[in-house]
C-alpha cells in the first residue's frame, strides 16, 4: 500500500474546504521531522481524519518519534 499517496490525498482534500464541525489542527509536515507552526503547514481535520493522518505518518516514517 502506498501510505504516502493516501496521506497526500487526505491533506489535499482538507486544505481548501471549510468545515462547520469540530476540527483539529494538524501539521502537514510533522514537527519531529522539521515541520513548522506556520499556516502553510497547518490543516484542519476532523478527529477521525486526524487519527488516520497520524496512523499513515507512522507507516511513512517508522523511525521518527
Coordinates of C-alpha atoms in Angstrom, one line a residue:
X1 CA 0.0 0.0 0.0
X2 CA 1.2 3.5 -0.8
X3 CA 0.8 5.2 2.5
X4 CA 2.3 8.5 1.3
X5 CA -0.2 8.7 -1.6
X6 CA -3.1 8.2 0.8
X7 CA -1.7 10.8 3.2
X8 CA -1.2 13.3 0.4
X9 CA -4.7 12.8 -0.8
X10 CA -6.2 13.3 2.7
X11 CA -4.2 16.5 3.2
X12 CA -5.0 17.9 -0.3
X13 CA -8.7 17.2 0.2
X14 CA -8.7 19.0 3.5
X15 CA -6.7 22.1 2.5
X16 CA -9.3 24.2 0.8
X17 CA -12.5 23.1 2.4
X18 CA -14.5 24.8 5.2
X19 CA -15.9 22.6 8.0
X20 CA -18.6 23.7 10.3
X21 CA -18.0 20.9 12.8
X22 CA -15.3 20.3 15.5
X23 CA -11.9 20.2 13.9
X24 CA -8.3 19.6 15.0
X25 CA -5.2 21.3 13.7
X26 CA -2.7 19.0 12.0
X27 CA 0.9 19.7 10.9
X28 CA 1.2 18.6 7.3
X29 CA 5.0 18.1 7.8
X30 CA 5.3 16.9 11.4
X31 CA 7.4 19.0 13.8
X32 CA 9.5 15.9 14.6
X33 CA 10.9 16.0 11.0
X34 CA 11.2 19.7 10.7
X35 CA 7.7 21.0 10.2
X36 CA 6.9 24.5 11.4
X37 CA 4.0 26.2 13.1
X38 CA 3.0 28.4 10.1
X39 CA -0.3 28.5 8.3
X40 CA 1.1 26.8 5.2
X41 CA 2.0 23.8 7.2
X42 CA -1.3 23.5 9.1
X43 CA -4.6 22.0 8.1
X44 CA -7.9 21.5 9.8
X45 CA -9.0 17.9 10.0
X46 CA -12.0 16.1 11.6
X47 CA -10.9 14.0 14.6
X48 CA -11.3 10.8 12.5
X49 CA -9.1 12.2 9.7
X50 CA -6.5 13.4 12.3
X51 CA -6.3 9.9 13.7
X52 CA -5.9 8.4 10.2
X53 CA -3.3 11.0 9.3
X54 CA -1.1 10.0 12.3
X55 CA -1.5 6.3 11.6
X56 CA -0.4 7.0 8.0
X57 CA 2.6 9.0 9.2
X58 CA 3.7 6.2 11.5
X59 CA 3.8 3.9 8.4
X60 CA 5.5 6.5 6.2
X61 CA 8.2 7.5 8.9
X62 CA 8.5 4.4 11.1
X63 CA 11.8 5.5 12.7
X64 CA 10.7 9.1 13.7
X65 CA 9.2 9.8 17.1

